[in-house]
Amino acid sequence: MNKRVVITGLGVVAPNGVGLNAFTHAIKNGISGIKHDAELERLQFSCQIAGKPEISNELSLNYFSELELRNFNSSGILYGVIAGMDAWKDAGLTVEQNKNPDWDSGTIFGSGTSGIDKFRESIYKIDDFQTRRLGSSAVAQTMNSGVSAYLGGKLGLGNQVSTNSSACTTGTESIMMAFERIKSGHANRILAGSTSDSGPYIWGGFDAMRVCTFKHNNSPEQGSRPMSATASGFVPGSGAGALVIEELETALARGARIYAEILGGNINSGGQRGLGTMTAPNPVAVQKCIIDAVASSGIHSNDIDVINGHLTATSKDSLEIQNWSEALKRKGDNFPYINSLKSMVGHCLSGAGSIESVASVLQVHHGFIFPNINCTDVHPEISSIIDEARIPQKLVANDIQILAKASFGFGDVNGCVIFRKFNQ
Amino acid sequence: MIQKQEIIEQLKEIIKPYVNDKLALNSLTETTDFINDLKINSANLVDVVLDIEEKYNIVIDNESMERMVNVQAAIEIIETKVGEKN
């Protein structure tokens, strides 16, 4: 029983585009979603620019009832539910008010925190002896699985409904978990995705670590510079991405449009051994993750046309390129094309892997490679490994067959997934 | 002293957002049960109580809250608490 697994629906809430059409337009045209953030300036952050999706109250009301939005203060759940329900509809699926849930469909929708603003609000109330006034939704909004719980209820999902969490690998991990659950025959369809809250309380810790750029407070759109010689730290971002992942026969039987096939992938950890630490990746593990992902997909590393990297715009970008090059045994002009969505949206943390996977799948499906913006000055350590022409500065039309997407996160965790253009 | 009918009208406004069965809301009487008749989610009863507290500027203790499952009990509790205040 060798089940094939495909992607039939996409949804995205990104700083440079909410909804699939706006997002596709933005990534093709190199449109940045990074803006100056008045709140970060008021709070005297070093980095006062950020990527934050713009959601109107009117749009929210298409996904939540007025009652649900009363005392609602969880940006991560808001983004995740919009992206998730959009992906569901994009897959041609409907929301049924059945008596029984759909036993064969579930969701694995990751997050790093949930409703951090709601959490703050609650803590203030508790410390002010007002615990009884928290209201009934404080738990649902602040539990880590809040986003999957909201989605599960709205869509009537009867299979596994869970939230995974592995820092910046979260979104890539959720896709791999969905893939494996479907492959093993435990579900026909999983809504996979991940989300990240917005705002100072989620970004503050990174600002304190001095890993965010402080050099572009007056030039936000130039702030996120992956692979650039003048990269000076990442720009904090937020948002959500969602993918409907489905067993091939189930998808074909209902005549679904297929965006791409998931050939395989790998999840591992460097164990914070060797060069690995809480915050730095163990290169041996990163390379093993890529090598194992390629092997599990039954392809050769030369088959990879495009890489969508993790590439955050910190000093680790050169190391990542080196890891890809050594793992794939490809360098110079034989290296695949490579790009980083973070140049346009910043680092969307727990949402990053899924937003970037949506961008990856769009590239495979429509046959284009989105431009790396802010990377006209490629870092010399990178250009010493790969040819600069492999880092497109402009939109490239390319009939991509295979794309590799990877994410790496705090805790020394890695994820790599291999997408292929669908051929029957 | 607030009139009973006045409280019923005010209660209708307060619970309106939580009621799934809008028809039942129109025919609300003293004997209407919040959960069985109006199909209010039991978790939302907590929110209804908070909204009542805010409206009448009263504090509803846990024992009263437990009793407050229908319109009649709500009226009694509101009358008592408002009375204690004056």
Coordinates of C-alpha atoms in Angstrom, one line a residue, chain A residues 41-319:
Chain A
E41 CA 9.3 52.5 18.4
R42 CA 7.3 53.6 21.4
L43 CA 8.6 50.6 23.4
Q44 CA 12.2 51.5 22.4
F45 CA 13.0 48.3 20.5
S46 CA 16.3 48.2 18.7
C47 CA 14.4 46.9 15.6
Q48 CA 11.4 49.1 14.9
I49 CA 10.3 47.5 11.7
A50 CA 8.2 44.3 11.2
G51 CA 6.1 42.2 8.9
K52 CA 2.5 42.2 10.0
P53 CA -0.5 41.1 7.9
E54 CA -3.3 43.6 7.6
I55 CA -6.7 42.2 8.6
S56 CA -9.8 44.4 8.6
N57 CA -12.6 43.8 11.0
E58 CA -14.8 43.3 7.9
L59 CA -12.6 40.5 6.7
S60 CA -12.5 38.8 10.2
L61 CA -16.3 38.7 10.1
N62 CA -16.2 36.4 7.1
Y63 CA -14.5 33.8 9.3
F64 CA -15.7 34.5 12.9
S65 CA -19.0 35.4 14.4
E66 CA -19.5 38.7 16.1
L67 CA -19.7 36.8 19.4
E68 CA -16.4 35.0 18.7
L69 CA -14.8 38.4 18.1
R70 CA -16.0 39.8 21.4
N71 CA -13.0 40.1 23.7
F72 CA -11.0 38.3 21.0
N73 CA -7.3 39.2 21.1
S74 CA -5.3 36.4 19.5
S75 CA -3.6 37.5 16.3
G76 CA -2.2 34.0 15.7
I77 CA -5.6 32.3 15.8
L78 CA -7.0 35.0 13.6
Y79 CA -4.3 34.5 10.9
G80 CA -4.4 30.7 11.2
V81 CA -8.2 30.4 10.9
I82 CA -8.3 32.7 7.8
A83 CA -5.4 30.9 6.1
G84 CA -6.9 27.5 7.1
M85 CA -10.4 28.1 6.0
D86 CA -9.2 29.7 2.7
A87 CA -7.1 26.6 2.0
W88 CA -10.1 24.4 2.7
K89 CA -12.3 26.4 0.2
D90 CA -9.4 26.6 -2.3
A91 CA -9.3 22.8 -2.3
G92 CA -13.0 22.8 -3.4
L93 CA -14.1 21.5 0.0
T94 CA -17.2 22.8 1.7
V95 CA -18.1 23.5 5.3
E96 CA -20.9 21.1 6.2
Q97 CA -23.2 21.3 9.2
N98 CA -23.4 17.5 9.5
K99 CA -24.4 15.7 12.6
N100 CA -21.2 13.8 12.6
P101 CA -17.7 15.2 12.0
D102 CA -15.6 14.2 9.0
W103 CA -13.7 11.2 10.4
D104 CA -11.2 11.1 7.6
S105 CA -10.1 14.8 7.8
G106 CA -8.0 16.4 10.5
T107 CA -5.7 19.3 11.1
I108 CA -2.1 19.6 12.3
F109 CA -1.7 23.3 12.7
G110 CA 1.3 24.5 14.5
S111 CA 2.1 27.6 16.6
G112 CA 4.8 28.9 18.8
T113 CA 2.6 30.7 21.3
S114 CA -1.1 31.4 21.2
G115 CA -2.9 34.7 21.9
I116 CA 0.1 36.3 23.6
D117 CA -1.8 39.6 23.8
K118 CA -4.8 37.8 25.4
F119 CA -2.4 36.1 27.8
R120 CA -1.0 39.5 28.8
E121 CA -4.5 40.9 29.2
S122 CA -5.4 37.9 31.4
I123 CA -2.3 38.2 33.5
Y124 CA -3.0 41.8 34.3
K125 CA -6.6 40.9 35.3
I126 CA -5.4 38.1 37.5
D127 CA -2.8 40.2 39.3
D128 CA -5.6 42.8 39.8
F129 CA -7.7 40.1 41.6
Q130 CA -10.1 40.0 38.6
T131 CA -9.7 36.3 37.7
R132 CA -13.5 35.9 37.6
R133 CA -13.7 38.5 34.9
L134 CA -11.5 36.7 32.4
G135 CA -14.5 35.6 30.4
S136 CA -15.1 32.2 28.8
S137 CA -12.7 32.3 25.9
A138 CA -9.4 33.1 27.7
V139 CA -8.4 29.4 27.7
A140 CA -9.3 28.7 24.1
Q141 CA -7.5 31.8 22.9
T142 CA -4.3 31.1 24.9
M143 CA -3.9 27.4 24.8
N144 CA -1.2 26.4 22.3
S145 CA -3.7 24.3 20.4
G146 CA -6.2 27.2 20.1
V147 CA -5.7 27.5 16.4
S148 CA -6.3 23.9 15.6
A149 CA -9.2 23.8 18.0
Y150 CA -10.9 26.8 16.3
L151 CA -10.3 25.3 12.9
G152 CA -11.4 21.8 13.9
G153 CA -14.8 23.2 15.1
K154 CA -15.4 25.5 12.1
L155 CA -14.7 22.7 9.6
G156 CA -16.1 19.8 11.6
L157 CA -12.9 17.7 11.5
G158 CA -13.1 14.2 13.1
N159 CA -9.6 13.0 12.6
Q160 CA -6.5 14.2 14.5
V161 CA -6.9 17.8 15.5
S162 CA -3.6 19.0 17.0
T163 CA -1.0 21.7 17.2
N164 CA 2.7 21.0 16.7
S165 CA 5.5 23.3 18.0
S166 CA 9.1 23.3 17.0
A167 CA 10.1 26.9 16.8
C168 CA 10.9 28.1 13.3
T169 CA 10.6 24.6 11.9
T170 CA 7.0 24.3 13.0
G171 CA 5.3 24.9 9.6
T172 CA 7.6 22.5 7.7
E173 CA 7.1 19.9 10.5
S174 CA 3.3 20.1 10.3
I175 CA 3.5 19.3 6.6
M176 CA 5.7 16.3 7.3
M177 CA 3.4 15.1 10.1
A178 CA 0.4 15.4 7.8
F179 CA 2.3 13.6 5.0
E180 CA 3.2 10.7 7.3
R181 CA -0.3 10.4 8.8
I182 CA -1.8 10.1 5.3
K183 CA 0.9 7.9 4.1
S184 CA 0.3 5.5 7.0
G185 CA -3.4 5.4 6.2
H186 CA -4.6 7.1 9.3
A187 CA -6.2 10.0 7.5
N188 CA -7.3 10.9 4.0
R189 CA -6.9 14.6 4.4
I190 CA -5.0 16.9 6.8
L191 CA -5.2 20.7 6.9
A192 CA -1.5 21.4 7.6
G193 CA -0.2 24.8 8.5
S194 CA 1.2 27.0 11.1
T195 CA 0.8 30.5 12.5
S196 CA 2.5 33.1 14.6
D197 CA 1.2 35.9 16.8
S198 CA 2.2 39.5 16.0
G199 CA 3.6 42.2 18.2
P200 CA 6.1 43.3 20.8
Y201 CA 5.4 40.4 23.2
I202 CA 6.4 37.8 20.7
W203 CA 9.2 39.8 19.1
G204 CA 10.8 41.2 22.3
G205 CA 12.9 38.2 23.2
F206 CA 14.6 38.3 19.8
D207 CA 15.2 42.0 20.0
A208 CA 16.9 41.4 23.4
M209 CA 19.1 38.8 21.8
R210 CA 20.2 41.4 19.2
V211 CA 19.4 39.1 16.3
C212 CA 17.1 41.6 14.6
T213 CA 18.4 44.4 12.4
F214 CA 18.5 47.9 14.0
K215 CA 20.0 49.5 10.9
H216 CA 16.8 49.9 8.8
N217 CA 14.4 51.7 11.0
N218 CA 14.1 54.4 8.4
S219 CA 14.2 52.1 5.4
P220 CA 11.9 49.2 6.3
E221 CA 11.6 47.6 2.9
Q222 CA 15.4 47.3 2.6
G223 CA 15.7 45.8 6.1
S224 CA 15.4 42.1 5.4
R225 CA 18.5 41.1 3.4
P226 CA 19.0 37.3 3.3
M227 CA 22.3 36.3 1.6
S228 CA 23.4 39.9 1.3
A229 CA 26.9 41.1 2.4
T230 CA 25.0 43.9 4.3
A231 CA 22.6 41.6 6.0
S232 CA 22.4 42.8 9.6
G233 CA 19.9 40.5 11.3
F234 CA 16.3 39.3 10.7
V235 CA 13.2 41.4 10.6
P236 CA 10.4 40.0 12.8
G237 CA 7.3 38.9 11.0
S238 CA 4.0 37.1 11.6
G239 CA 1.2 35.4 9.7
A240 CA 0.0 32.0 8.8
G241 CA 0.1 29.5 5.9
A242 CA -2.1 26.5 5.3
L243 CA -2.0 23.6 2.9
V244 CA -4.7 20.9 2.3
I245 CA -2.7 17.7 2.1
E246 CA -4.6 14.8 0.6
E247 CA -4.2 11.2 -0.3
L248 CA -3.9 11.0 -4.1
E249 CA -6.8 8.6 -4.8
T250 CA -9.1 10.6 -2.6
A251 CA -8.2 13.8 -4.4
L252 CA -8.6 12.3 -7.8
A253 CA -11.9 10.8 -6.9
R254 CA -13.4 14.2 -6.2
G255 CA -11.7 15.8 -9.2
A256 CA -9.6 18.1 -7.1
R257 CA -7.0 20.4 -8.6
I258 CA -3.5 19.2 -7.6
Y259 CA -0.9 21.9 -6.9
A260 CA 2.0 19.5 -6.3
E261 CA 3.0 16.2 -4.9
I262 CA 4.9 15.7 -1.7
L263 CA 7.6 13.2 -2.5
G264 CA 9.1 12.9 1.0
G265 CA 11.1 14.8 3.5
N266 CA 12.8 14.6 6.9
I267 CA 12.6 16.0 10.4
N268 CA 15.5 15.7 12.8
S269 CA 17.5 17.5 15.5
G270 CA 21.2 18.2 16.0
G271 CA 20.7 17.3 19.7
Q272 CA 22.7 20.5 20.6
R273 CA 25.8 18.4 20.2
G274 CA 28.9 19.2 18.1
L275 CA 28.5 22.8 16.9
G276 CA 24.7 22.7 17.7
T277 CA 23.3 24.7 20.6
M278 CA 19.9 26.0 21.6
T279 CA 20.3 28.8 19.0
A280 CA 22.9 27.5 16.5
P281 CA 22.4 24.6 14.1
N282 CA 24.5 21.5 14.2
P283 CA 25.7 21.4 10.5
V284 CA 26.0 17.6 10.6
A285 CA 22.3 17.3 11.4
V286 CA 21.3 20.0 8.9
Q287 CA 23.1 18.1 6.1
K288 CA 21.7 14.7 7.3
C289 CA 18.2 16.2 7.2
I290 CA 18.6 17.3 3.6
I291 CA 20.3 14.0 2.6
D292 CA 17.6 11.9 4.2
A293 CA 14.9 14.0 2.7
V294 CA 16.3 13.5 -0.8
A295 CA 16.7 9.8 -0.2
S296 CA 13.2 9.3 1.2
S297 CA 11.9 11.0 -1.9
G298 CA 13.5 8.5 -4.2
I299 CA 15.3 11.2 -6.2
H300 CA 18.9 12.2 -6.8
S301 CA 20.2 15.5 -5.4
N302 CA 20.8 16.6 -9.0
D303 CA 17.1 16.5 -9.6
I304 CA 16.4 19.5 -7.4
D305 CA 15.7 22.6 -9.5
V306 CA 15.0 25.1 -6.8
I307 CA 15.7 25.5 -3.1
N308 CA 13.5 27.6 -0.9
G309 CA 15.8 28.2 2.0
H310 CA 15.4 29.1 5.6
L311 CA 17.8 32.1 5.1
T312 CA 16.9 34.6 7.8
A313 CA 19.4 37.4 7.0
T314 CA 21.7 36.7 9.9
S315 CA 25.3 35.6 9.9
K316 CA 24.1 32.0 9.6
D317 CA 23.0 32.4 5.9
S318 CA 26.5 31.5 4.7
L319 CA 26.6 28.4 6.8

